[in-house]
Amino acid sequence: MNTTGLPSMNRFVGRQKSLSELNNIMGQDGTQFVLVYGRRRVGKTTLLLEWAKQFGLPTIYWVATRDLPAQLRYHFMRTIWQWRYPGSDAVPRLNSWIEVFEAVSQLIGSQEVVLIIDEFSYAAESDPSLPSHLQAAWDHIFKDSKINLLISGSHIGMMTDMMDYNAPLYGRFTAQLPVYPLPFAALANFLPSYSAEERVAVHAVTGGVPAYLERFNDNQKVGENIRRLFIQRTSMFRSEPFMLIGDVIRRETQTYEAILRVIADGKRTPSEMGRELELEPSYISPYLKQLIKLRLVERRVSATVPVEKQTSSRNSRYHLADAYLRFYFRFIATNLSLVEQEMDQLLWQRISEQFRAFIGATAFEELCREWVLLKARKGEFTFIPERVGSYWSKKAQIDVVAINWRDREILLGECKWGTNPIGRSVIRELFIKTADVLPSGKWKVSFIYFSRAGFTDAARQQAKEYDAQLVDLAELDQTFSEVED
């Protein structure tokens, strides 16, 4: 493969499913036009370059920047020119994208290639006419070529908008590939010396973003890494939240940041947010919809709400979807004065007081729900759940709920990230809550308990009486390690 101009890759871990999906896309008849998108630092470039290396076709790679349109055209043209004529600086300056794309077609000729345009959203932002010109090129100039085009970007909203009905590129993409953070199991490859407990703590902060994980040193304690990477005034990820938000939001960033901040502080409904921000809930709702679209916020509906009512249900809560933003707005944003004074040790001491509860309420509960899904897919429960989530009401809150409405079966689960084994009282407490949780009618109920520190003998005996399943951290970790990404 000709790799002229390709950048060196970061460490490549996992992504076997994404590689397989790309191979399947490219295995279809005809040339392909693929949209690839995901949040900043999630590893889109590394994935594309690793796939291109394995796939074996000649590959041309260009990363766009925020620049003047003329400079964008020149830099793109230079990449194609030097791929065709290595070492040559006689790059022509062309006056339009149509001229550029015509030149690209001539330079590539009949050769089958992969053309990767990275951070396409930057180029489209700098020159809004680019998508229209690319549409014309794909329809006419590249129509009979063997150019397989992959465009990638971090501006999730802008990238997904390209698939809208009124967008210039609507109907041109042959496939789309969202790139998500790595699953929990991948952390063992980055941090082999860490225990499962330590990896869950890291997952609560990083959410599996490769660029963060690559900087962790598993010869240091988790807290030392967090201080070095995220808390110190000079740390490389100090401005990460603003860059991440700025990548996807261009206007009214203060309002969006304020909403993210109050959600991280536990305000889960538009009414609660409105009271905190002194804004009407109706004013906040459009911002929430946009944050959901950008995958920065997720709307959760209590798991026992029937499927047909979930969209309209008022029994919903909003949570930050990005792990690092949850950590940042929960602990750092409110203590920036300590960061500026370089009092990172004092700040970490304060974070440590609440860090265990933070891990339990975020990463651990999410991993437990994911574990249930994995087991259900393998057929290891008595029923296949239509929905896995959580439950809340004024009377009770349940960490894990898996439900099948047709078969009227439900699984209720409790998650404990405490340092002491779960005792009998916790087992009984969930059983007692059952009457407050079940939808109307007759249901078959089963129970499951997840514990970081295991279970007492009394708890195990009580669980036998309820025919409840007990899962410790070792079993949880083992299950995830058996799943390929």
Coordinates of C-alpha atoms in Angstrom, one line a residue:
M1 CA 0.0 0.0 0.0
N2 CA 1.2 3.5 -0.8
T3 CA 1.1 5.4 2.5
T4 CA 2.7 8.6 1.3
G5 CA 1.7 11.4 3.7
L6 CA 0.0 9.1 6.2
P7 CA 0.6 10.2 9.8
S8 CA 1.9 7.8 12.4
M9 CA -0.8 6.1 14.4
N10 CA -1.4 6.1 18.2
R11 CA -1.6 2.7 19.9
F12 CA -4.4 0.6 18.4
V13 CA -6.5 -1.4 20.8
G14 CA -9.7 -3.3 20.1
R15 CA -12.1 -2.0 17.5
Q16 CA -12.4 -5.4 15.9
K17 CA -16.1 -4.8 15.3
S18 CA -15.5 -1.5 13.6
L19 CA -12.8 -3.0 11.4
S20 CA -15.2 -5.8 10.4
E21 CA -17.9 -3.3 9.7
L22 CA -15.6 -1.2 7.4
N23 CA -14.5 -4.4 5.6
N24 CA -18.1 -5.4 5.0
I25 CA -18.9 -1.9 3.7
M26 CA -15.9 -2.0 1.3
G27 CA -16.9 -5.5 0.2
Q28 CA -20.1 -4.3 -1.4
D29 CA -20.3 -3.7 -5.1
G30 CA -19.2 -0.3 -6.4
T31 CA -17.3 2.5 -4.8
Q32 CA -18.2 3.6 -1.3
F33 CA -18.9 7.0 0.3
V34 CA -18.7 6.5 4.1
L35 CA -19.5 9.0 6.9
V36 CA -17.4 8.4 10.1
Y37 CA -18.1 10.5 13.2
G38 CA -17.4 10.5 16.9
R39 CA -16.3 12.8 19.8
R40 CA -12.9 14.4 20.0
R41 CA -10.0 12.0 20.9
V42 CA -12.2 8.9 20.5
G43 CA -9.7 7.4 18.0
K44 CA -11.4 7.9 14.6
T45 CA -8.1 8.6 12.8
T46 CA -6.3 5.7 14.4
L47 CA -9.2 3.4 13.4
L48 CA -9.3 4.6 9.8
L49 CA -5.5 4.3 9.3
E50 CA -5.3 0.9 10.9
W51 CA -8.2 -0.3 8.7
A52 CA -6.6 1.2 5.6
K53 CA -3.3 -0.6 6.4
Q54 CA -5.0 -3.9 6.8
F55 CA -7.3 -3.5 3.8
G56 CA -4.4 -3.0 1.5
L57 CA -5.7 -0.5 -1.1
P58 CA -3.5 2.6 -1.9
T59 CA -4.6 5.3 0.6
I60 CA -4.6 9.1 0.5
Y61 CA -5.1 10.8 3.8
W62 CA -5.8 14.5 4.3
V63 CA -6.7 16.2 7.6
A64 CA -8.6 19.5 7.3
T65 CA -8.1 22.6 9.4
R66 CA -10.0 25.7 10.1
D67 CA -8.6 27.9 7.3
L68 CA -9.5 30.2 4.4
P69 CA -11.2 28.4 1.5
A70 CA -8.3 29.1 -0.9
Q71 CA -5.8 27.6 1.6
L72 CA -8.0 24.5 2.2
R73 CA -8.2 23.9 -1.6
Y74 CA -4.4 24.3 -1.9
H75 CA -3.5 22.0 1.1
F76 CA -6.0 19.3 -0.1
M77 CA -4.5 19.6 -3.7
R78 CA -1.0 19.4 -2.3
T79 CA -1.8 16.1 -0.5
I80 CA -3.2 14.5 -3.7
W81 CA -0.3 15.9 -5.9
Q82 CA 2.4 14.6 -3.6
W83 CA 0.7 11.3 -3.4
R84 CA 0.9 11.1 -7.2
Y85 CA 4.3 12.8 -7.5
P86 CA 6.3 12.2 -4.3
G87 CA 8.7 15.0 -3.4
S88 CA 7.3 17.4 -6.0
D89 CA 6.4 21.0 -4.9
A90 CA 4.9 22.1 -8.2
V91 CA 1.4 22.0 -6.7
P92 CA -1.1 24.0 -8.9
R93 CA -3.3 26.6 -7.2
L94 CA -6.9 26.1 -8.4
N95 CA -9.7 28.6 -8.0
S96 CA -12.6 26.4 -7.1
W97 CA -13.5 23.0 -5.6
I98 CA -14.8 21.8 -8.9
E99 CA -11.4 22.4 -10.5
V100 CA -9.8 20.6 -7.5
F101 CA -12.0 17.6 -7.8
E102 CA -11.5 17.4 -11.5
A103 CA -7.7 17.4 -11.0
V104 CA -8.1 14.7 -8.3
S105 CA -10.0 12.5 -10.7
Q106 CA -7.2 13.0 -13.3
L107 CA -4.4 12.4 -10.9
I108 CA -5.9 9.2 -9.5
G109 CA -7.1 8.0 -12.9
S110 CA -8.5 4.4 -13.0
Q111 CA -6.6 3.3 -9.9
E112 CA -8.8 2.1 -7.0
V113 CA -7.9 4.0 -3.9
V114 CA -9.2 5.0 -0.5
L115 CA -9.4 8.7 0.0
I116 CA -9.8 9.8 3.7
I117 CA -10.7 13.4 4.5
D118 CA -10.3 13.8 8.2
E119 CA -12.0 16.5 10.3
F120 CA -14.2 17.3 7.3
S121 CA -16.5 19.3 9.6
Y122 CA -13.6 21.9 10.0
A123 CA -13.4 22.3 6.3
A124 CA -17.2 22.6 5.9
E125 CA -17.3 25.1 8.6
S126 CA -14.6 27.2 7.0
D127 CA -16.1 26.9 3.5
P128 CA -19.9 26.1 3.7
S129 CA -20.0 25.5 0.0
L130 CA -17.8 22.5 0.2
P131 CA -20.5 19.9 0.8
S132 CA -22.4 21.1 -2.3
H133 CA -19.3 20.9 -4.4
L134 CA -18.5 17.4 -3.1
Q135 CA -22.0 16.3 -3.9
A136 CA -21.5 17.5 -7.5
A137 CA -18.2 15.8 -7.7
W138 CA -19.5 12.5 -6.4
D139 CA -22.5 12.6 -8.8
H140 CA -20.5 13.5 -11.8
I141 CA -16.7 13.7 -11.6
F142 CA -16.2 10.7 -9.4
K143 CA -19.1 8.7 -10.9
D144 CA -17.0 6.4 -13.0
S145 CA -13.9 6.5 -10.8
K146 CA -12.7 3.9 -8.3
I147 CA -12.3 6.5 -5.5
N148 CA -13.7 5.2 -2.2
L149 CA -14.3 8.3 -0.1
L150 CA -14.4 8.3 3.7
I151 CA -15.1 11.6 5.5
S152 CA -14.6 11.9 9.2
G153 CA -15.3 14.6 11.8
S154 CA -15.6 15.4 15.5
H155 CA -18.4 17.9 15.1
I156 CA -21.1 15.2 15.6
G157 CA -24.0 17.6 15.0
M158 CA -22.6 18.9 11.7
M159 CA -21.6 15.4 10.5
T160 CA -25.0 13.9 11.2
D161 CA -26.8 16.9 9.7
M162 CA -25.2 15.9 6.4
M163 CA -27.6 12.9 6.3
D164 CA -30.7 15.2 6.7
Y165 CA -33.1 15.4 3.8
N166 CA -32.3 19.0 2.9
A167 CA -28.5 18.6 3.1
P168 CA -26.4 18.6 -0.1
L169 CA -25.0 15.1 0.6
Y170 CA -28.3 13.5 1.5
G171 CA -28.6 10.1 -0.2
R172 CA -24.9 10.0 -1.3
F173 CA -23.5 8.1 1.6
T174 CA -23.4 4.4 1.2
A175 CA -22.8 3.8 4.9
Q176 CA -22.2 5.6 8.2
L177 CA -20.0 4.5 11.1
P178 CA -20.3 6.2 14.5
V179 CA -17.1 5.7 16.6
Y180 CA -17.7 5.4 20.3
P181 CA -15.3 5.2 23.3
L182 CA -13.7 1.9 23.9
P183 CA -15.5 -0.6 26.1
F184 CA -14.5 -1.3 29.7
A185 CA -12.6 -4.5 28.8
A186 CA -10.1 -2.5 26.7
L187 CA -8.8 -0.8 29.8
A188 CA -6.9 -4.0 30.7
N189 CA -4.8 -3.5 27.6
F190 CA -3.9 0.0 28.5
L191 CA -3.5 -0.6 32.3
P192 CA -2.5 -4.2 32.8
S193 CA -1.1 -3.6 36.3
Y194 CA -4.3 -2.1 37.6
S195 CA -6.9 -4.1 39.5
A196 CA -10.5 -4.3 38.4
E197 CA -11.4 -1.7 41.1
E198 CA -8.8 0.7 39.7
R199 CA -9.9 0.2 36.1
V200 CA -13.5 0.9 37.1
A201 CA -12.3 4.2 38.7
V202 CA -10.4 5.1 35.6
H203 CA -13.5 4.2 33.5
A204 CA -15.6 6.6 35.6
V205 CA -13.3 9.5 34.6
T206 CA -12.3 8.6 31.0
G207 CA -15.3 6.6 29.7
G208 CA -12.9 4.6 27.5
V209 CA -11.5 7.6 25.5
P210 CA -8.2 6.2 24.0
A211 CA -6.3 9.5 24.1
Y212 CA -6.9 9.8 27.9
L213 CA -6.0 6.1 28.5
E214 CA -2.8 6.3 26.6
R215 CA -1.6 9.0 29.1
F216 CA -2.3 7.0 32.2
N217 CA 0.6 5.3 33.9
D218 CA -0.4 2.1 35.7
N219 CA 2.8 2.3 37.8
Q220 CA 1.2 5.3 39.5
K221 CA -2.0 5.4 41.6
V222 CA -5.3 6.4 40.0
G223 CA -5.3 9.6 42.0
E224 CA -1.8 10.6 40.9
N225 CA -2.8 10.1 37.3
I226 CA -5.9 12.1 37.6
R227 CA -4.0 15.0 39.3
R228 CA -1.3 14.9 36.6
L229 CA -3.7 14.7 33.6
F230 CA -6.8 16.6 34.6
I231 CA -6.2 18.8 37.7
Q232 CA -2.9 20.5 37.5
R233 CA -2.9 24.0 36.0
T234 CA -0.4 22.9 33.3
S235 CA -2.0 19.5 32.5
M236 CA -2.5 18.7 28.9
F237 CA -6.2 18.0 29.3
R238 CA -6.9 21.1 31.4
S239 CA -8.9 22.9 28.6
E240 CA -10.4 19.7 27.3
P241 CA -14.1 20.4 28.2
F242 CA -14.1 23.7 26.5
M243 CA -12.4 22.2 23.4
L244 CA -14.9 19.3 23.4
I245 CA -17.9 21.6 23.8
G246 CA -16.5 24.1 21.3
D247 CA -16.1 21.3 18.7
V248 CA -19.8 20.7 18.7
I249 CA -21.4 24.0 19.8
R250 CA -20.7 27.3 18.1
R251 CA -23.2 29.7 19.7
E252 CA -24.5 30.4 23.2
T253 CA -21.8 28.2 24.7
Q254 CA -22.3 29.7 28.1
T255 CA -25.9 28.6 28.3
Y256 CA -25.0 25.0 27.2
E257 CA -22.2 24.9 29.7
A258 CA -24.5 26.1 32.5
I259 CA -27.0 23.3 31.7
L260 CA -24.2 20.7 31.6
R261 CA -23.0 22.0 35.0
V262 CA -26.3 21.8 36.8
I263 CA -27.0 18.3 35.3
A264 CA -23.6 17.2 36.7
D265 CA -24.7 18.7 40.0
G266 CA -27.7 16.4 40.1
K267 CA -30.5 18.5 38.6
R268 CA -32.2 15.9 36.5
T269 CA -35.4 17.6 35.1
P270 CA -36.0 20.8 33.2
S271 CA -37.9 22.1 36.2
E272 CA -35.0 21.5 38.5
M273 CA -32.6 23.0 36.0
G274 CA -34.8 26.0 35.5
R275 CA -35.0 26.8 39.3
E276 CA -31.2 26.5 39.6
L277 CA -30.5 28.7 36.5
E278 CA -33.5 31.0 37.0
L279 CA -34.8 30.1 33.6
E280 CA -38.2 28.7 32.4
P281 CA -38.2 25.0 31.7
S282 CA -39.6 25.7 28.2
Y283 CA -36.5 27.9 27.5
I284 CA -34.2 25.0 28.5
S285 CA -35.9 22.2 26.5
P286 CA -34.5 23.2 23.1
Y287 CA -31.0 23.2 24.5
L288 CA -31.5 19.8 26.0
K289 CA -32.7 18.4 22.7
Q290 CA -29.5 19.8 21.0
L291 CA -27.3 18.3 23.7
I292 CA -28.9 14.9 23.2
K293 CA -28.4 15.1 19.5
L294 CA -24.7 15.9 20.1
R295 CA -24.5 12.9 22.5
L296 CA -23.4 15.1 25.4
V297 CA -26.6 14.4 27.4
E298 CA -28.9 11.5 27.5
R299 CA -32.6 11.3 28.5
R300 CA -33.4 8.3 30.6
V301 CA -36.9 7.0 31.2
S302 CA -37.8 4.7 34.0
A303 CA -37.6 1.2 32.8
T304 CA -41.1 0.2 33.8
V305 CA -42.7 2.9 31.5
P306 CA -44.3 1.0 28.6
V307 CA -42.4 1.3 25.3
E308 CA -45.2 3.2 23.5
K309 CA -45.2 5.8 26.3
Q310 CA -41.4 6.4 26.7
T311 CA -41.1 9.2 24.2
S312 CA -43.9 11.3 25.8
S313 CA -43.3 10.2 29.4
R314 CA -42.7 12.9 31.9
N315 CA -41.0 10.4 34.2
S316 CA -37.7 11.1 32.6
R317 CA -34.3 12.3 33.8
Y318 CA -31.3 13.9 32.1
H319 CA -27.7 12.7 32.6
L320 CA -24.4 13.7 31.1
A321 CA -23.5 11.0 28.6
D322 CA -19.8 11.8 28.4
A323 CA -17.8 10.4 31.4
Y324 CA -15.1 13.0 31.4
L325 CA -17.6 15.9 31.3
R326 CA -19.4 14.3 34.3
F327 CA -16.1 14.2 36.2
Y328 CA -15.1 17.7 35.2
F329 CA -18.3 19.5 36.0
R330 CA -18.8 17.5 39.2
F331 CA -15.4 18.1 40.7
I332 CA -13.2 20.5 38.8
A333 CA -15.4 23.3 37.4
T334 CA -16.5 24.2 40.9
N335 CA -12.9 24.3 42.1
L336 CA -11.0 26.2 39.4
S337 CA -9.6 28.6 42.0
L338 CA -7.7 25.8 43.6
V339 CA -6.5 24.7 40.2
E340 CA -5.2 28.2 39.4
Q341 CA -3.5 28.4 42.7
E342 CA -1.8 25.0 42.0
M343 CA -3.4 23.5 45.0
D344 CA -4.1 20.2 43.2
Q345 CA -3.2 18.1 46.2
L346 CA -5.9 19.8 48.3
L347 CA -8.4 19.5 45.4
W348 CA -7.7 15.8 45.1
Q349 CA -8.3 15.3 48.8
R350 CA -11.7 17.0 48.4
I351 CA -12.5 14.9 45.3
S352 CA -11.4 11.7 47.2
E353 CA -14.1 12.3 49.8
Q354 CA -16.8 11.9 47.2
F355 CA -15.0 9.9 44.5
R356 CA -16.2 6.5 45.7
A357 CA -19.9 7.6 45.6
F358 CA -19.3 9.1 42.2
I359 CA -17.9 5.9 40.8
G360 CA -20.8 3.8 42.2
A361 CA -23.5 6.1 40.8
T362 CA -22.0 6.4 37.4
A363 CA -19.6 3.9 36.0
F364 CA -20.4 0.9 38.2
E365 CA -24.2 1.1 37.8
E366 CA -23.8 1.5 34.0
L367 CA -21.4 -1.5 33.9
C368 CA -23.9 -3.6 35.8
R369 CA -26.7 -2.8 33.4
E370 CA -24.4 -3.5 30.5
W371 CA -23.5 -6.9 32.2
V372 CA -27.2 -7.8 32.2
L373 CA -27.5 -7.0 28.5
L374 CA -24.4 -9.2 27.7
K375 CA -25.8 -12.1 29.6
A376 CA -29.2 -11.7 28.2
R377 CA -27.8 -11.8 24.6
K378 CA -26.2 -15.1 25.5
G379 CA -29.5 -16.5 26.7
E380 CA -28.3 -16.8 30.3
F381 CA -31.5 -15.5 31.9
T382 CA -34.9 -17.0 31.9
F383 CA -36.2 -14.3 29.6
I384 CA -34.8 -11.9 27.0
P385 CA -35.4 -8.3 28.2
E386 CA -37.0 -5.8 25.9
R387 CA -35.4 -3.0 28.0
V388 CA -32.6 -2.7 30.5
G389 CA -32.4 0.5 32.6
S390 CA -33.3 1.7 36.1
Y391 CA -36.4 2.7 38.1
W392 CA -37.2 5.6 40.2
S393 CA -40.3 7.0 42.0
K394 CA -41.1 8.8 45.2
K395 CA -41.2 5.5 47.0
A396 CA -38.3 3.6 45.6
Q397 CA -35.2 3.6 43.4
I398 CA -33.8 0.5 41.7
D399 CA -30.3 0.5 40.0
V400 CA -30.9 -2.3 37.5
V401 CA -34.2 -3.2 35.9
A402 CA -34.6 -5.6 33.0
I403 CA -38.1 -6.1 31.7
N404 CA -40.1 -8.2 29.1
W405 CA -43.6 -6.8 28.7
R406 CA -44.9 -9.6 26.6
D407 CA -43.8 -12.4 28.9
R408 CA -44.4 -10.3 32.0
E409 CA -41.0 -11.0 33.5
I410 CA -38.8 -8.5 35.3
L411 CA -35.4 -8.6 36.9
L412 CA -34.6 -6.2 39.7
G413 CA -31.0 -5.4 40.7
E414 CA -29.0 -3.5 43.3
C415 CA -25.4 -2.2 42.9
K416 CA -23.1 -1.4 45.8
W417 CA -19.6 0.1 45.3
G418 CA -18.9 0.2 49.1
T419 CA -15.8 -1.2 50.7
N420 CA -17.7 -3.7 52.9
P421 CA -19.4 -6.9 51.7
I422 CA -23.2 -6.6 51.1
G423 CA -25.1 -7.9 54.1
R424 CA -28.5 -9.5 54.6
S425 CA -30.3 -6.2 55.1
V426 CA -29.5 -5.1 51.5
I427 CA -30.8 -8.4 50.1
R428 CA -34.1 -8.0 52.0
E429 CA -34.5 -4.3 51.2
L430 CA -34.7 -4.9 47.5
F431 CA -37.2 -7.7 48.0
I432 CA -39.4 -5.4 50.1
K433 CA -39.4 -2.7 47.4
T434 CA -40.9 -5.1 44.8
A435 CA -44.5 -4.0 45.5
D436 CA -43.7 -0.4 44.8
V437 CA -41.9 -1.2 41.5
L438 CA -44.0 -3.7 39.6
P439 CA -46.4 -2.5 36.9
S440 CA -50.0 -3.6 37.3
G441 CA -50.8 -7.3 36.8
K442 CA -49.1 -10.5 37.6
W443 CA -45.3 -10.6 37.1
K444 CA -42.5 -13.2 37.4
V445 CA -39.8 -11.4 39.4
S446 CA -36.1 -12.3 39.9
F447 CA -33.4 -10.5 41.7
I448 CA -29.7 -9.8 41.1
Y449 CA -27.1 -8.0 43.3
F450 CA -23.7 -6.6 42.3
S451 CA -21.0 -5.9 44.8
R452 CA -17.5 -4.5 44.6
A453 CA -16.6 -6.1 48.0
G454 CA -18.5 -9.4 47.8
F455 CA -21.2 -10.7 50.1
T456 CA -21.5 -11.9 53.7
D457 CA -22.4 -15.5 54.5
A458 CA -25.8 -14.2 55.8
A459 CA -26.4 -12.3 52.6
R460 CA -25.6 -15.4 50.5
Q461 CA -28.1 -17.5 52.6
Q462 CA -30.8 -14.8 52.2
A463 CA -30.1 -14.7 48.5
K464 CA -30.7 -18.4 48.3
E465 CA -34.2 -18.0 49.8
Y466 CA -35.1 -15.5 47.1
D467 CA -33.3 -17.5 44.4
A468 CA -31.3 -14.3 43.7
Q469 CA -28.1 -14.1 41.7
L470 CA -25.0 -12.6 43.3
V471 CA -22.3 -11.0 41.1
D472 CA -19.0 -9.8 42.5
L473 CA -16.5 -7.6 40.8
A474 CA -14.3 -10.5 39.7
E475 CA -17.2 -12.1 37.8
L476 CA -18.3 -8.8 36.3
D477 CA -14.7 -8.2 35.1
Q478 CA -14.4 -11.7 33.7
T479 CA -17.6 -11.4 31.7
F480 CA -16.4 -8.2 30.0
S481 CA -13.0 -9.7 29.3
E482 CA -14.6 -12.4 27.2
V483 CA -16.4 -10.0 24.9
E484 CA -14.5 -8.9 21.8
D485 CA -14.9 -5.3 20.7

